[in-house]
Coordinates of C-alpha atoms in Angstrom, one line a residue:
X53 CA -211.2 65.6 33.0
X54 CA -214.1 63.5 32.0
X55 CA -215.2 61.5 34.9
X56 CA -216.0 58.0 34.1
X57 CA -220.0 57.1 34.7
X58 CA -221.7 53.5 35.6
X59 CA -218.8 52.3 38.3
X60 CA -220.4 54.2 41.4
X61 CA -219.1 52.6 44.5
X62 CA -217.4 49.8 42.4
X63 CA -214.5 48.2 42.3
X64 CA -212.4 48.7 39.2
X65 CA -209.0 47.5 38.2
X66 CA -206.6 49.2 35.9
X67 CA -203.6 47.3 34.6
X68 CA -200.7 49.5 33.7
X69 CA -199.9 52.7 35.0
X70 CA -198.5 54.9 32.5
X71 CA -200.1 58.4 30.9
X72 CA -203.5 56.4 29.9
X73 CA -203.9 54.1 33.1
X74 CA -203.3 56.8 35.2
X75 CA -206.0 59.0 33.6
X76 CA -208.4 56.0 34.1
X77 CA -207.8 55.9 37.5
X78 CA -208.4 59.3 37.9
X79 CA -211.3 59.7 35.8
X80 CA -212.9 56.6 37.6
X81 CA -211.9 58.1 41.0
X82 CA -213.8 61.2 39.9
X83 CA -217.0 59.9 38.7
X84 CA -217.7 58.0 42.0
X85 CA -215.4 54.0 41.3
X86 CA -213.3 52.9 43.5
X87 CA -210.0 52.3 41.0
X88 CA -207.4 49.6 42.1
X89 CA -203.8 49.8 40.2
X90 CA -201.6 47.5 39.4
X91 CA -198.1 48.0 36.8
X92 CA -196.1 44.9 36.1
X93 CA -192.9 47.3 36.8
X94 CA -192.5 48.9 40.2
X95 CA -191.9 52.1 38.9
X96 CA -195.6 52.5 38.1
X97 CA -196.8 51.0 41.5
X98 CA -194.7 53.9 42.8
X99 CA -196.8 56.5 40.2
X100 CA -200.1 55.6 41.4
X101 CA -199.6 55.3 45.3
X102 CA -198.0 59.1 44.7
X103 CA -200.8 60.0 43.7
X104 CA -203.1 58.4 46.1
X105 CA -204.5 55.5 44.2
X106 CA -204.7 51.9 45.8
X107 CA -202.7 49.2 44.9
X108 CA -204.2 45.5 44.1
X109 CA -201.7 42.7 43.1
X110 CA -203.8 41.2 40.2
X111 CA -201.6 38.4 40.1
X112 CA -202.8 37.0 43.1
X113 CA -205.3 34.2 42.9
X114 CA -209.1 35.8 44.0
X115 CA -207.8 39.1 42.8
X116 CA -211.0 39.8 40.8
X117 CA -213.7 38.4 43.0
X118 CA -215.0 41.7 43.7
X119 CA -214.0 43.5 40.7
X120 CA -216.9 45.0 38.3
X121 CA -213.8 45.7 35.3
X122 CA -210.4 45.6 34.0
X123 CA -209.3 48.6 32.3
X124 CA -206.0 47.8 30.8
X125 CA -203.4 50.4 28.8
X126 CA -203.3 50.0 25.3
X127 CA -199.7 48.5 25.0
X128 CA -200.4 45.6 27.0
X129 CA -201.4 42.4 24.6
X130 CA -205.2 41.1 25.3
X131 CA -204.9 38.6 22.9
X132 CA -201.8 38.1 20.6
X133 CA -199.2 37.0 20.4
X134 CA -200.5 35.4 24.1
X135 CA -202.4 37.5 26.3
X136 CA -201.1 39.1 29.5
X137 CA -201.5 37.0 32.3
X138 CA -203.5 39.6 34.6
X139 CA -206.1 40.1 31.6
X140 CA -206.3 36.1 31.1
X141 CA -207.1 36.0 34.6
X142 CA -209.9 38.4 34.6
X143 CA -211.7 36.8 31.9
X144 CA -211.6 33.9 33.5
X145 CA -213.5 35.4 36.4
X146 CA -215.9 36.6 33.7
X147 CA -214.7 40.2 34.0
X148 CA -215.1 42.6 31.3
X149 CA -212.3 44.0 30.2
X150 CA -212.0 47.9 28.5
X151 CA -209.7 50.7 28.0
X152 CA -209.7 54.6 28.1
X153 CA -211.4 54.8 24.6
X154 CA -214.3 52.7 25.7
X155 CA -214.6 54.7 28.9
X156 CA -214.6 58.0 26.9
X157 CA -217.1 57.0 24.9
X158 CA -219.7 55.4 27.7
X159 CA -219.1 58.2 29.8
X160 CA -219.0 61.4 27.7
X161 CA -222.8 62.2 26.7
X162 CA -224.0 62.8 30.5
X163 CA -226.9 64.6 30.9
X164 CA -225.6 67.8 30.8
X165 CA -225.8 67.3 26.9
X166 CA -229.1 68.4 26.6
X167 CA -228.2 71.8 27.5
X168 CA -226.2 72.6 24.6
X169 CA -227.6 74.2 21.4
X170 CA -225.4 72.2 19.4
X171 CA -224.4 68.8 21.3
X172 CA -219.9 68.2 21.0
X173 CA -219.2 65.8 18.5
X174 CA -216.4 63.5 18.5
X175 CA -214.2 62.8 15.2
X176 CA -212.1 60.2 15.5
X177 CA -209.3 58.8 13.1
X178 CA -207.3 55.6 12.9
X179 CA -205.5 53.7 9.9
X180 CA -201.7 52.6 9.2
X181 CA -200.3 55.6 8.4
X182 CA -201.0 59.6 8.4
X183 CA -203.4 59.7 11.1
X184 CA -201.5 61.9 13.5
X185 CA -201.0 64.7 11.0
X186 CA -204.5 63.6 9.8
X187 CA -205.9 64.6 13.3
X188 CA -203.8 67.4 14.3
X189 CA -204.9 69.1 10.5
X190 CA -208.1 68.5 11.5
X191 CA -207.9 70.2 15.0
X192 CA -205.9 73.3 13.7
X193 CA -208.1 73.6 10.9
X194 CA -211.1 73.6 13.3
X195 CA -209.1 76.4 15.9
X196 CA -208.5 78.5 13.1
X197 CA -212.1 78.9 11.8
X198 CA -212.6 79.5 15.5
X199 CA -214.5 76.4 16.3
X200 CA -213.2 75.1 19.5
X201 CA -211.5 71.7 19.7
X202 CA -209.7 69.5 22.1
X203 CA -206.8 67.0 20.5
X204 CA -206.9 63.4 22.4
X205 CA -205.9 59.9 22.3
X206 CA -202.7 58.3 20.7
X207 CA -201.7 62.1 20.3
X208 CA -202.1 65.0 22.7
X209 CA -203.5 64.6 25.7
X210 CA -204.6 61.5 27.5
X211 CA -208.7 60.8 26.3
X212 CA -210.1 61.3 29.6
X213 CA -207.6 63.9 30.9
X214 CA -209.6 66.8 28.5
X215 CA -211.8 68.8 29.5
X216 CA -215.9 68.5 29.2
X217 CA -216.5 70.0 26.2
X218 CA -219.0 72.8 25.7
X219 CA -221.7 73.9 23.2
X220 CA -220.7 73.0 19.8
X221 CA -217.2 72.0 20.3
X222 CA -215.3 69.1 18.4
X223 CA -213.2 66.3 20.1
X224 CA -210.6 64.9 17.6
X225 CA -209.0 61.9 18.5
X226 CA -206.2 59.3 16.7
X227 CA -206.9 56.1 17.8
X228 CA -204.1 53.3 17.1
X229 CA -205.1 49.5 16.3
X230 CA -204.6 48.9 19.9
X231 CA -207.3 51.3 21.2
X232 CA -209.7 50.7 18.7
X233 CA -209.1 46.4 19.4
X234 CA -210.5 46.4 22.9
X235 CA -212.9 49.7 23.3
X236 CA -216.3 47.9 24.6
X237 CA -218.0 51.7 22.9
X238 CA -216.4 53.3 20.2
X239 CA -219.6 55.5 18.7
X240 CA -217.5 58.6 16.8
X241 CA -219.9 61.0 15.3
X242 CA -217.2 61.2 12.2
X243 CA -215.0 58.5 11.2
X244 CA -212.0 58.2 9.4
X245 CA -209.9 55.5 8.0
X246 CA -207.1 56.9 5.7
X247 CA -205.5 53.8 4.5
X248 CA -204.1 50.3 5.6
X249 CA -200.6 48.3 4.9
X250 CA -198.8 45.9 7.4
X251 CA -198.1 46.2 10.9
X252 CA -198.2 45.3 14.4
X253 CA -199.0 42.0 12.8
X254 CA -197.9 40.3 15.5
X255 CA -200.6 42.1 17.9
X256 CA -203.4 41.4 16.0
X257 CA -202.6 37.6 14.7
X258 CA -202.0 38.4 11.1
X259 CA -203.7 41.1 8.7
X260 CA -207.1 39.9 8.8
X261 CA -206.8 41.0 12.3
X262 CA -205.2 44.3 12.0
X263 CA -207.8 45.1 9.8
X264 CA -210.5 44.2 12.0
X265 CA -209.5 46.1 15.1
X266 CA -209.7 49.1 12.8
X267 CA -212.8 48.6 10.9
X268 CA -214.6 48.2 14.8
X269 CA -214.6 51.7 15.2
X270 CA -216.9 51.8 12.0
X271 CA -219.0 48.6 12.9
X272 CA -219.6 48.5 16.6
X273 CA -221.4 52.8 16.6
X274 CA -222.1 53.4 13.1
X275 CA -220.9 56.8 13.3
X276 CA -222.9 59.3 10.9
X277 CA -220.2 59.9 8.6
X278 CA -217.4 57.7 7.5
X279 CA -214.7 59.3 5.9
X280 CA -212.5 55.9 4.4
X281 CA -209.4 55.8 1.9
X282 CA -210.0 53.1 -0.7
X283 CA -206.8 53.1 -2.3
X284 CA -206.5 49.2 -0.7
X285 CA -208.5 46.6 -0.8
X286 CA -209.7 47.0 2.5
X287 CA -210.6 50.8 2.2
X288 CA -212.9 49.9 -1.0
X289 CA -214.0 46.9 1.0
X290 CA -215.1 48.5 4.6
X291 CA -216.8 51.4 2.2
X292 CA -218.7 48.9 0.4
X293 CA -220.3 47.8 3.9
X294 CA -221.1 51.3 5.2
X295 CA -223.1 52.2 2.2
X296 CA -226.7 51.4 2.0
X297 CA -226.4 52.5 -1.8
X298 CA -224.2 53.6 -4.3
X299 CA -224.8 57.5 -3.8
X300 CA -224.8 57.2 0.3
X301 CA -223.9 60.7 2.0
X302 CA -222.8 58.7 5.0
X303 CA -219.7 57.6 3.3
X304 CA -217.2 60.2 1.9
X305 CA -214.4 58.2 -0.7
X306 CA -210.8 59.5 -0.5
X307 CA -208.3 59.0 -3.0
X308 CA -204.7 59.7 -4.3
X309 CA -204.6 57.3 -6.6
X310 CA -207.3 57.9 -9.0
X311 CA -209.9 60.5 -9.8
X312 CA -213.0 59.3 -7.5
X313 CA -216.5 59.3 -10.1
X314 CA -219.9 58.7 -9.4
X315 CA -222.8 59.8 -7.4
X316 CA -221.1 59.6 -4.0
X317 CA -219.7 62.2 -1.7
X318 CA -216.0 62.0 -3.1
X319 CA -212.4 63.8 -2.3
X320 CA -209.5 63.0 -4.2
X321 CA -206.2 64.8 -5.2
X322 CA -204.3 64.5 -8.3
X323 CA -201.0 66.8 -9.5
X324 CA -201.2 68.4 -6.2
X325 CA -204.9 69.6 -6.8
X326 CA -207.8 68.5 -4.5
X327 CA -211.2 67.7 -5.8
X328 CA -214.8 67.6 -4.0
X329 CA -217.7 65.7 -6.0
X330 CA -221.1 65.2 -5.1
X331 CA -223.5 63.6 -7.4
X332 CA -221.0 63.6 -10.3
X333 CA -220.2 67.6 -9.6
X334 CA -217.1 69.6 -8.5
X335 CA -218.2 71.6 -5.2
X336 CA -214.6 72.2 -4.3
X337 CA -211.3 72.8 -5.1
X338 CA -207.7 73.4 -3.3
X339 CA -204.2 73.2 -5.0
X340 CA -202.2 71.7 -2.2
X341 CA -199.0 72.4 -4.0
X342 CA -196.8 74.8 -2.4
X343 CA -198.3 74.2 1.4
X344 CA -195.0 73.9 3.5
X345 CA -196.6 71.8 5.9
X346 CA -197.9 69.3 3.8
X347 CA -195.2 68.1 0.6
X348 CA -195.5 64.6 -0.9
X349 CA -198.8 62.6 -1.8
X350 CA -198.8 61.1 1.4
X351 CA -199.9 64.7 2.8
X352 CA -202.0 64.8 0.0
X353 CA -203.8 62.2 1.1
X354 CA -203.7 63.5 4.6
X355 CA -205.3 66.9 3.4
X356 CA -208.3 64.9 1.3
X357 CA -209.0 62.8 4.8
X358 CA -208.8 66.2 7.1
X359 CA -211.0 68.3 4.3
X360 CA -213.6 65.7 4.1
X361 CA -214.0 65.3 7.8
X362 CA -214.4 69.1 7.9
X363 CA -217.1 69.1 4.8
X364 CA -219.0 66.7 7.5
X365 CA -219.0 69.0 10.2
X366 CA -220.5 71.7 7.5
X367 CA -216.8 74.0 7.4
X368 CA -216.8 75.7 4.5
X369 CA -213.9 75.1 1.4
X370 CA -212.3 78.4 2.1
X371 CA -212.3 78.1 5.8
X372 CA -210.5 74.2 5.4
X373 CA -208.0 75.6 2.8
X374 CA -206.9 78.8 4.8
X375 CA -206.4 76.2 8.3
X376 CA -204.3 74.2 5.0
X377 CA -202.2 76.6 4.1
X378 CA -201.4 77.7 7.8
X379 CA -200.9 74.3 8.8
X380 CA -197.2 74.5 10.1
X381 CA -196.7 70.2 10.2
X382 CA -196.7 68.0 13.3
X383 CA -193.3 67.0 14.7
X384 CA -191.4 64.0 13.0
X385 CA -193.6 64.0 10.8
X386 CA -191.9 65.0 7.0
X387 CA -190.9 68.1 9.3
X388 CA -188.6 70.8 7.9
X389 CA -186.1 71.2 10.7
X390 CA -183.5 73.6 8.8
X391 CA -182.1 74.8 5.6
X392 CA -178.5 75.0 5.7
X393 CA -176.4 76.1 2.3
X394 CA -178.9 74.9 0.3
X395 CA -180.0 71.7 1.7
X396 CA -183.3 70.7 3.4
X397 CA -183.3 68.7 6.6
X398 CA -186.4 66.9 7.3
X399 CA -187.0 64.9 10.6
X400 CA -189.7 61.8 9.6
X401 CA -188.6 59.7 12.7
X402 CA -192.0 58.7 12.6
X403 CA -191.5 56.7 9.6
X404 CA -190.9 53.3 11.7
X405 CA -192.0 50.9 8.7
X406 CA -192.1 50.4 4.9
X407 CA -194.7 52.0 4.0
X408 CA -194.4 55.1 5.8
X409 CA -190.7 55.2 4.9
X410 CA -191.6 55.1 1.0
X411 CA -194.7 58.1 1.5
X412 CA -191.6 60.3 2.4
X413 CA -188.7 59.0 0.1
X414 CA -191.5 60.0 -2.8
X415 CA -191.8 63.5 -1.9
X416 CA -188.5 65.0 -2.5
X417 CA -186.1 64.8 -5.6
X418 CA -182.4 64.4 -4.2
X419 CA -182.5 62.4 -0.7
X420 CA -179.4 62.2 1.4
X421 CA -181.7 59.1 3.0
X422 CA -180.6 58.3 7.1
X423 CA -182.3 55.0 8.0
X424 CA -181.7 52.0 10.1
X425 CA -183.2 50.9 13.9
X426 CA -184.7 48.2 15.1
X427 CA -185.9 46.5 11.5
X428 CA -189.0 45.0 11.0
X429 CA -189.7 41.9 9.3
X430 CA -188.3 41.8 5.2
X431 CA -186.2 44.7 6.3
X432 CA -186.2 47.6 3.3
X433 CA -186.4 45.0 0.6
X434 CA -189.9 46.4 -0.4
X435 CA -188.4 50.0 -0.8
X436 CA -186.9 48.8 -4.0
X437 CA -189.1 51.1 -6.2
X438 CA -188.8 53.9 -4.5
X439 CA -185.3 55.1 -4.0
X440 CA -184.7 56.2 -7.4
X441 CA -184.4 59.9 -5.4
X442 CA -182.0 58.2 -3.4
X443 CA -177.9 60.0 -3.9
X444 CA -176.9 57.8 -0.6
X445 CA -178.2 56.1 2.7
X446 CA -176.6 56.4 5.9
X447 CA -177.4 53.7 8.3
X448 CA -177.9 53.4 11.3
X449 CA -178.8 51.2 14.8
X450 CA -179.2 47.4 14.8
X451 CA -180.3 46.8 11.7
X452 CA -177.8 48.7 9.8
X453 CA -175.7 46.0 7.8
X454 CA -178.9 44.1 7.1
X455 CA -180.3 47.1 5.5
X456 CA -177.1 47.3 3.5
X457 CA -177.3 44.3 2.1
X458 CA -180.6 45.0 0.2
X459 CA -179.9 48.6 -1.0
X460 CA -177.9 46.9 -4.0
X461 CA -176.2 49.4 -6.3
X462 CA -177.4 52.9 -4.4
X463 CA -173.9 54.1 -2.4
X464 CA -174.4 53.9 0.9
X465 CA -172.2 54.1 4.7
X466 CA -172.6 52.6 7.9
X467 CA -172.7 55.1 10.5
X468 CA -173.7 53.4 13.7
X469 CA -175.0 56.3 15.4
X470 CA -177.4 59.2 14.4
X471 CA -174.9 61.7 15.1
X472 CA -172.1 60.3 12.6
X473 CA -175.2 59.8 10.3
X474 CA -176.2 63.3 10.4
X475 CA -172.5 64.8 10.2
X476 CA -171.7 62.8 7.1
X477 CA -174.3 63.5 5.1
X478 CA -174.3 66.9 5.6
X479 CA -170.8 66.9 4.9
X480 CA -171.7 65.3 1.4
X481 CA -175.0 67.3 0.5
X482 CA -174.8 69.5 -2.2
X483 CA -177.1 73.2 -2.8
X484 CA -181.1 71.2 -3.5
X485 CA -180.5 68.0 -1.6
X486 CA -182.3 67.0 1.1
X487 CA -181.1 65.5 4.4
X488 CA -183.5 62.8 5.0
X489 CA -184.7 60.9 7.9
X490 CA -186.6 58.2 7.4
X491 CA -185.5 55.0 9.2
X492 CA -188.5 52.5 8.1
X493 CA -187.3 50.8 11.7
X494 CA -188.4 51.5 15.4
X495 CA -186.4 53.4 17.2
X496 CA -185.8 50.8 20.3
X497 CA -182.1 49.8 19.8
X498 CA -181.0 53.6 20.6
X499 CA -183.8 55.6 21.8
X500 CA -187.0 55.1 23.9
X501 CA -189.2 56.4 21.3
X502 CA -189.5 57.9 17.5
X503 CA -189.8 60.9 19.2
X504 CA -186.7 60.9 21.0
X505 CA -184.9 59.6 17.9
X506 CA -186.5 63.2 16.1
X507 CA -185.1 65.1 18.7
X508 CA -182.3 63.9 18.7
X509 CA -181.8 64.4 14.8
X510 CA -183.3 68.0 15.1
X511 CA -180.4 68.6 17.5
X512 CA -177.4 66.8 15.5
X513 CA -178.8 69.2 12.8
X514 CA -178.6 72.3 15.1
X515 CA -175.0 71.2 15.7
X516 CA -173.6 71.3 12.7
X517 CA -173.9 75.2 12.6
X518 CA -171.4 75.1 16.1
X519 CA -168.4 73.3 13.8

């Protein structure tokens, strides 16, 4: 646990008591604040008085007269599309409000520092899509070349429920739009940005928003590397600001797109092959074809973001490509869940949106595609380009018929259910095709979560050996 410094003897409210909210309270409890809970559901009143943790009704007028913060969990809306009444209330009574991330980061260089050789250093990674596998690559890579590393935040463990970490260690954490929006101190030795296309939207009041709660954990610490994709606008932008001249070694350039030239730090892949340039010279090289755990550009990309986070923290090529190649894949993630007669079935439940949806449908030739969920806005009209792979979809959930209707000419069945989705196309595949989930839709029509969704695939897929 890191406890949480600068509350001793306070008062200090958390609002929402799921995995993060209850690690606040805990970590505050532990470095010396007094915490006070409150959840909008009963359920998680009945978490934190199980675990000894006072309750405050925050909905109360005077609630917050003798409150020094409000740390609130990360799903809960601060701002848009209306904040949440509790959080409009505090800054009303001129409270500050913060979150886990902005706790971590104020609290974790105590003075215990100064008795390492080599101080921990925190990398941290956010952007639209790939950052999970982007910071789990980066952690295994680190516990293979025997560095030791702790994986926190929007994967793993809760921020503050890791332990202190010791001489020379690394902290690797993905932080979503929503952490990085609110943290009152976000100051990441390494940052990482791996690329940026639409969502949460509604969250963050558009996509000038969106982008701004990322780019703040680049502009409020000035971390002393940023690692940034610039194959958007937005990438090329935000690396543009963090370099004080056109061959800055602060800022590392990552590309799939095109080969990166100049005098920067650069790491880019092309045909499978990853390239690292410094002042116009190849340093490094690592043909990323053939790596189990990472098929399709979009791992590609992942790899260049991971390998030039590493290069920061002075790892050397062959140590990064050997973590690479042993890299197994992070779960619902483009993740090989069987081979069956011939035919691949890969669980990418996490592909909830567009964008994520086409990274995978571009990574393998003959796609048996399962989508369908809870659709976001425009549907899968924008996949339009990209299911030339595509033999037949297999819908799914809420939005299945809507989905139909913009698929055109590519065959295609209504299967309701996951189950019936599953069955029939693997009752259709042929010997080279792959069994693809991909639903470009949340998961909240039939499952909790996209990883519930994925385990629920994963088993449909382990049942069709039983008929």
């Amino acid at each position: 646990m890191i406890p949480v410094s600068g509350f001793d003897d306070l008062n200090v409210a958390v609002l929402g008591m799921g995995r993060s909210g209850l690690a606040a309270a805990r970590a505050l409890r532990a470095g010396g604040a007094v915490p006070l809970a409150w959840d909008d559901g009963a359920e998680g009143r009945v978490r934190a008085e199980a675990e000894g943790i006072a309750l405050r009704d925050l909905t109360r007028p005077g609630a917050f007269d003798d409150i020094a913060c409000l740390v609130v969990s990360p799903g809960i809306p601060h701002l848009y599309p209306a904040p949440n009444p509790v959080i409009r209330a505090a800054l009303e009574a001129g409270v500050p409000v913060d979150n886990d991330i902005g706790l971590f980061f104020r609290s974790l260089a105590t003075d215990g520092f100064a008795d390492h050789d080599t101080p921990p250093r925190v990398i941290a990674v956010t952007g639209s899509n790939g950052k999970s596998t982007t910071s789990a690559l980066i952690h295994h890579c680190l516990q293979a070349a025997g560095v030791p590393a702790q994986l926190a935040g929007n994967i793993g463990r809760g921020v503050l429920d890791i332990d202190p970490p010791g001489d020379g260690a690394v902290v690797v954490l993905e932080l979503s739009s929503y952490q990085t929006d609110l943290a009152r101190a976000l100051t990441p030795d390494i940052a990482v940005f791996t690329n940026l296309s639409p969502d949460h939207l509604d969250r963050h009041g558009g996509m000038g928003g969106y982008f701004a709660a990322k780019r703040r954990l680049f502009a409020e610490g000035g971390p002393d590397r940023a690692v940034i994709g610039v194959d958007e606008a937005e990438g090329l932008f935000l690396a543009g600001q963090m370099a004080e001249a056109p061959g800055d070694p602060r800022v590392i350039r990552v590309s799939v797109a095109r080969k990166l030239a100049g005098p920067g730090w650069n790491v880019h892949a092309r045909k499978g092959f990853l390239a690292e340039t410094r002042k116009g010279k190849q340093i490094g090289s690592i043909d990323l074809r053939g790596i189990p755990g990472l098929p399709g550009t979009h791992n590609h990309q992942n790899a260049c973001a991971a390998y030039a986070a590493l290069r920061a923290l002075n790892l050397a090529p062959r140590a990064i490509e050997a973590g690479l190649r042993s890299f197994a894949g992070l779960a619902h993630r483009s993740q090989t869940v069987a081979t069956r007669a011939g035919v691949t079935f890969v669980n990418d439940s996490k592909a909830t949106n567009v964008d994520s949806a086409a990274q995978a449908l571009r990574a393998f030739p003959r796609i048996r595609w399962i989508a369908g969920g809870l659709g976001k806005e425009g549907g899968i009209a924008a996949l339009a380009p990209d299911l030339g792979a595509v033999v037949k979809a297999y819908l799914i959930g809420h939005s299945a018929r809507d989905f139909a209707l913009q698929l055109g000419v590519i065959p295609h069945e209504i299967c309701e259910t996951l189950d019936a989705a599953v069955a029939a196309a693997a009752a259709e595949a042929e010997p080279g095709d792959t069994v693809l989930l991909a639903p470009a839709a949340a998961s909240f029509d039939q499952f909790p979560d996209f990883e519930k969704r994925g385990e629920a695939f994963i088993a449909a897929v382990a049942a069709l050996d039983a008929r």
